[in-house]
Amino acid sequence: MDQSDKLRLLQSYWYSPRRLHDSPTRYHFPGDRFLPNRSLMDLDRAHTLLTNKTTDFKSSKCDEVYQQKLIESQSLNSEGKRIMVFKGSSKSSTKSIRFVDELRQEMATISDNKSKQAPYRSIPKAEMIVLDAPGLLDDYYVNIMSWGKNNVLAVGLGPTLYLWNSVDQRIHKLFHVREEDNWPTSITWSEEARTLAVGYTCSNLQLWDAESSKLIRSLQGHSERITSTAWNGHILTSGSRDKSIINHDIRARNHLASCIKKHSDEVCGLKWSNEGDRLASGGSEKQLYIWEASKMSSSKFLHLFTDHCAAVKALAWCPYQHNVLASGGGWNDRCIRIWNTQKGICIHSIETKAQISGLEWNRHHKEILSSHGYSTGEDQNKLCLWKYPSMTKVGEFGNHEPRIINLCQMRLFGFGMFLDPL
């Protein structure tokens, strides 16, 4: 054997796994279960099995007997039956494993049975309190009533604005306008119920401190009467007969934040969403706009809905579905429409056969309350309660001779307050 053959043999032996097996070093640990000790393995035999494709490797008789015993012990249970064997079974002999679906079906069946057996909750047939309201304007487009979180009702009766405390039943006169024909046409409490925004016939917009009964500030910008106002934090939004919507930042000395002129007639309905990211505006020209708070300075609206056939005054955002808005039309429309403002589609439309002057969502039940004026049938001057999302009428109540002008909801306990001109 020449020198090159010896070198080749030495290199093959150096890289061979048998070198570890024949090493004088003895290993007494079995190795980790994830990183086994290779010195305890027969790597040469494994290498031959993997690489030799022509020669059938013959194992010893002992190995064959051991392998057979191992297969039998793993494939039979204590009763002598094979285990861990895949076999199909007919669908009729197996039960469904979709326990969630079965549970939902069972709960739906139980709820349906309860709804059929138990009657709907009791609806009041008579009013709790009746307040006299002399001098109330019989004008469909004005919004002269607001109920704050302080549980105080603010209402404009002609040239005078009154505050009624529902807890102690006290009545306080906030102010009286001396100018003729300059009466309040829009009244809205701020979110913390400390400030009252009042819009007037002669385009004035004022902020009043209810506790001290003092005028805080006057805001300019409109040229005609202000019929709608809405708060969104420190932003006060106002709509006017001059067809414009103005956002006032009451913190700044220059309060004019943005001015939008998209409506072609009087803006009679304004409502900010509960999250404060969207504004709904309705006009006498039968149009309903949806605005994004972040884009109002550019006058770009998110959606424009033209399905109504009359003025859109009644607006209400759903308290448990932030993208859902309810709107009500006037005499020529008489429809309540439910909108998905995320997709920009109408998901419900209900014919009420009466003029809709107000909408309020129930905070304790999935219901919506509507107030009505002139009607084509017997539903004139009534309050109607609708179940959501089916929009089936639950009941109606109210005994008003004139039409209902405004509707608002008590913040503390959650029942409605409505006014009709005497």
Short mmCIF file of C-alpha atoms in Angstrom, two decimals, residues 161-396:
data_model
loop_
_atom_site.label_atom_id
_atom_site.label_comp_id
_atom_site.label_asym_id
_atom_site.label_seq_id
_atom_site.Cartn_x
_atom_site.Cartn_y
_atom_site.Cartn_z
CA LEU A 161 -85.69 80.07 28.64
CA TYR A 162 -86.60 77.96 31.69
CA LEU A 163 -84.71 75.29 33.62
CA TRP A 164 -86.70 72.54 35.32
CA ASN A 165 -84.97 70.31 37.88
CA SER A 166 -86.57 66.87 37.80
CA VAL A 167 -85.21 65.95 41.24
CA ASP A 168 -86.66 68.73 43.39
CA GLN A 169 -89.23 69.94 40.79
CA ARG A 170 -87.94 73.49 40.94
CA ILE A 171 -88.28 75.86 37.99
CA HIS A 172 -85.69 78.54 37.30
CA LYS A 173 -85.89 81.26 34.65
CA LEU A 174 -82.47 81.57 33.05
CA PHE A 175 -83.14 84.66 30.94
CA HIS A 176 -85.78 86.63 29.05
CA VAL A 177 -85.09 88.18 25.64
CA ARG A 178 -86.26 91.78 25.41
CA GLU A 179 -85.85 92.07 21.66
CA GLU A 180 -88.95 91.33 19.65
CA ASP A 181 -88.88 88.30 17.35
CA ASN A 182 -85.46 87.19 18.60
CA TRP A 183 -86.51 84.07 20.43
CA PRO A 184 -84.43 80.95 21.12
CA THR A 185 -84.65 78.46 18.24
CA SER A 186 -82.00 75.96 19.34
CA ILE A 187 -81.01 74.81 22.86
CA THR A 188 -78.37 72.19 23.70
CA TRP A 189 -76.61 71.23 26.94
CA SER A 190 -72.87 70.62 26.82
CA GLU A 191 -71.59 67.11 27.58
CA GLU A 192 -70.72 67.94 31.20
CA ALA A 193 -74.02 69.91 31.57
CA ARG A 194 -72.30 73.08 32.75
CA THR A 195 -72.82 75.22 29.66
CA LEU A 196 -75.95 75.82 27.65
CA ALA A 197 -75.69 76.72 23.94
CA VAL A 198 -78.58 78.87 22.71
CA GLY A 199 -79.21 79.84 19.09
CA TYR A 200 -81.58 82.68 18.22
CA THR A 201 -83.83 83.83 15.42
CA CYS A 202 -81.51 86.75 14.60
CA SER A 203 -78.43 84.52 14.01
CA ASN A 204 -76.97 84.97 17.51
CA LEU A 205 -75.27 82.07 19.29
CA GLN A 206 -74.63 82.36 23.02
CA LEU A 207 -73.05 80.28 25.77
CA TRP A 208 -74.69 80.47 29.21
CA ASP A 209 -73.48 79.28 32.62
CA ALA A 210 -76.53 77.57 34.12
CA GLU A 211 -75.27 77.68 37.72
CA SER A 212 -74.50 81.39 37.82
CA SER A 213 -77.16 82.33 35.23
CA LYS A 214 -74.61 84.47 33.40
CA LEU A 215 -73.78 84.91 29.75
CA ILE A 216 -70.30 83.53 29.09
CA ARG A 217 -69.72 84.29 25.44
CA SER A 218 -71.34 85.25 22.14
CA LEU A 219 -70.27 83.46 18.96
CA GLN A 220 -70.70 85.04 15.54
CA GLY A 221 -70.64 83.54 12.06
CA HIS A 222 -74.20 82.95 10.87
CA SER A 223 -76.40 85.41 9.00
CA GLU A 224 -79.83 83.85 9.65
CA ARG A 225 -81.58 81.94 12.42
CA ILE A 226 -79.83 78.99 14.08
CA THR A 227 -82.12 75.96 14.34
CA SER A 228 -79.68 73.19 15.32
CA THR A 229 -76.65 72.84 17.60
CA ALA A 230 -74.56 69.86 18.74
CA TRP A 231 -71.60 69.45 21.13
CA ASN A 232 -68.48 67.35 20.58
CA GLY A 233 -66.16 68.02 23.51
CA HIS A 234 -64.87 71.57 23.19
CA ILE A 235 -66.34 71.87 19.68
CA LEU A 236 -69.80 73.39 19.28
CA THR A 237 -71.41 72.79 15.88
CA SER A 238 -74.25 75.01 14.68
CA GLY A 239 -76.56 74.83 11.67
CA SER A 240 -78.51 77.73 10.26
CA ARG A 241 -81.07 78.83 7.71
CA ASP A 242 -78.16 80.40 5.84
CA LYS A 243 -77.37 76.80 4.69
CA SER A 244 -74.04 76.65 6.54
CA ILE A 245 -72.54 74.47 9.29
CA ILE A 246 -69.96 76.10 11.57
CA ASN A 247 -67.64 74.39 14.05
CA HIS A 248 -66.77 76.66 16.98
CA ASP A 249 -63.75 75.93 19.18
CA ILE A 250 -64.88 77.52 22.44
CA ARG A 251 -61.35 77.36 23.89
CA ALA A 252 -59.84 79.65 21.27
CA ARG A 253 -60.22 83.38 21.00
CA ASN A 254 -60.82 82.98 17.27
CA HIS A 255 -63.55 80.37 17.73
CA LEU A 256 -64.24 79.69 14.02
CA ALA A 257 -62.67 76.26 13.38
CA SER A 258 -64.35 75.42 10.07
CA CYS A 259 -67.34 76.41 7.96
CA ILE A 260 -69.16 74.05 5.59
CA LYS A 261 -71.61 75.09 2.90
CA LYS A 262 -72.96 71.98 1.22
CA HIS A 263 -76.67 72.11 2.11
CA SER A 264 -78.93 73.95 -0.31
CA ASP A 265 -81.52 74.81 2.36
CA GLU A 266 -81.88 75.25 6.11
CA VAL A 267 -79.83 72.91 8.32
CA CYS A 268 -82.45 71.67 10.79
CA GLY A 269 -80.74 68.55 12.21
CA LEU A 270 -77.26 68.00 13.71
CA LYS A 271 -76.00 65.06 15.74
CA TRP A 272 -72.47 63.95 16.65
CA SER A 273 -71.79 60.24 17.06
CA ASN A 274 -71.12 58.83 20.52
CA GLU A 275 -67.41 58.43 19.69
CA GLY A 276 -67.24 61.97 18.30
CA ASP A 277 -65.68 60.91 15.00
CA ARG A 278 -68.69 61.51 12.73
CA LEU A 279 -71.35 64.16 12.33
CA ALA A 280 -74.78 63.73 10.77
CA SER A 281 -76.49 66.79 9.30
CA GLY A 282 -80.00 66.95 7.89
CA GLY A 283 -81.49 69.73 5.83
CA SER A 284 -84.83 70.99 4.62
CA GLU A 285 -83.77 70.09 1.07
CA LYS A 286 -84.30 66.35 1.96
CA GLN A 287 -80.59 65.54 2.13
CA LEU A 288 -78.61 63.80 4.86
CA TYR A 289 -74.82 64.21 5.07
CA ILE A 290 -72.30 62.16 7.06
CA TRP A 291 -69.06 64.00 7.91
CA GLU A 292 -65.78 62.78 9.36
CA ALA A 293 -64.42 64.97 12.15
CA SER A 294 -60.88 64.83 10.78
CA LYS A 295 -61.91 66.03 7.31
CA MET A 296 -64.52 68.69 8.04
CA SER A 297 -62.10 71.54 7.37
CA SER A 298 -61.86 70.37 3.74
CA SER A 299 -65.67 70.24 3.34
CA LYS A 300 -65.43 66.65 2.04
CA PHE A 301 -68.34 64.53 3.21
CA LEU A 302 -68.19 60.79 3.81
CA HIS A 303 -71.71 59.97 2.55
CA LEU A 304 -74.67 61.77 1.04
CA PHE A 305 -78.09 60.13 1.42
CA THR A 306 -80.99 61.38 -0.70
CA ASP A 307 -83.60 58.70 0.09
CA HIS A 308 -85.83 60.97 2.20
CA CYS A 309 -88.64 62.87 0.49
CA ALA A 310 -88.92 65.67 3.07
CA ALA A 311 -86.86 67.63 5.59
CA VAL A 312 -84.52 65.52 7.74
CA LYS A 313 -84.70 66.83 11.30
CA ALA A 314 -84.82 63.76 13.55
CA LEU A 315 -81.37 62.16 13.95
CA ALA A 316 -80.11 59.63 16.52
CA TRP A 317 -76.92 57.53 16.70
CA CYS A 318 -77.29 54.00 18.04
CA PRO A 319 -75.62 53.64 21.49
CA TYR A 320 -74.66 49.97 20.99
CA GLN A 321 -73.71 50.00 17.28
CA HIS A 322 -71.47 52.99 16.65
CA ASN A 323 -71.89 52.90 12.85
CA VAL A 324 -75.70 52.86 12.90
CA LEU A 325 -77.71 56.07 12.49
CA ALA A 326 -81.47 56.56 12.57
CA SER A 327 -83.11 59.41 10.65
CA GLY A 328 -86.70 60.56 10.29
CA GLY A 329 -88.37 62.53 7.53
CA GLY A 330 -91.05 65.19 7.51
CA TRP A 331 -94.62 65.29 6.24
CA ASN A 332 -93.95 64.19 2.64
CA ASP A 333 -91.66 61.36 3.73
CA ARG A 334 -92.97 59.90 7.02
CA CYS A 335 -90.22 57.22 7.09
CA ILE A 336 -87.68 56.10 9.67
CA ARG A 337 -84.51 54.97 7.96
CA ILE A 338 -81.64 53.07 9.61
CA TRP A 339 -78.24 53.64 8.03
CA ASN A 340 -74.94 51.78 8.15
CA THR A 341 -72.58 54.73 7.93
CA GLN A 342 -69.54 52.47 7.52
CA LYS A 343 -70.82 50.94 4.28
CA GLY A 344 -73.03 53.87 3.29
CA ILE A 345 -76.22 51.84 2.86
CA CYS A 346 -79.77 51.89 4.23
CA ILE A 347 -80.45 48.71 6.22
CA HIS A 348 -84.06 49.47 7.27
CA SER A 349 -86.88 51.72 6.11
CA ILE A 350 -90.19 51.93 7.99
CA GLU A 351 -93.26 53.83 6.86
CA THR A 352 -94.84 55.49 9.92
CA LYS A 353 -97.71 57.34 8.15
CA ALA A 354 -96.88 60.46 10.19
CA GLN A 355 -94.46 63.36 10.30
CA ILE A 356 -91.38 62.47 12.40
CA SER A 357 -90.17 65.21 14.73
CA GLY A 358 -87.82 63.27 17.00
CA LEU A 359 -85.95 59.98 17.51
CA GLU A 360 -84.38 58.58 20.70
CA TRP A 361 -82.67 55.21 21.25
CA ASN A 362 -83.49 53.33 24.44
CA ARG A 363 -80.27 52.83 26.44
CA HIS A 364 -81.63 49.86 28.39
CA HIS A 365 -83.40 47.89 25.66
CA LYS A 366 -82.82 47.52 21.93
CA GLU A 367 -85.60 49.90 20.99
CA ILE A 368 -86.08 53.29 19.39
CA LEU A 369 -88.77 55.85 20.21
CA SER A 370 -90.23 58.18 17.59
CA SER A 371 -92.39 61.28 18.03
CA HIS A 372 -94.89 62.30 15.36
CA GLY A 373 -96.84 65.26 14.12
CA TYR A 374 -99.22 65.50 11.18
CA SER A 375 -100.45 62.16 9.92
CA THR A 376 -102.39 60.58 7.09
CA GLY A 377 -104.18 58.22 9.47
CA GLU A 378 -104.92 57.73 13.14
CA ASP A 379 -101.27 57.78 14.27
CA GLN A 380 -101.23 61.57 14.47
CA ASN A 381 -99.45 63.29 17.38
CA LYS A 382 -98.30 60.06 19.06
CA LEU A 383 -95.18 58.36 20.37
CA CYS A 384 -94.28 55.01 18.78
CA LEU A 385 -91.89 52.42 20.20
CA TRP A 386 -90.02 50.20 17.74
CA LYS A 387 -88.02 47.06 18.45
CA TYR A 388 -84.54 46.95 16.93
CA PRO A 389 -83.29 45.47 14.62
CA SER A 390 -86.59 43.99 13.40
CA MET A 391 -88.21 47.47 13.53
CA THR A 392 -91.56 46.01 14.52
CA LYS A 393 -93.85 48.32 16.44
CA VAL A 394 -93.99 47.39 20.11
CA GLY A 395 -96.60 49.95 21.09
CA GLU A 396 -97.76 53.54 20.87
#
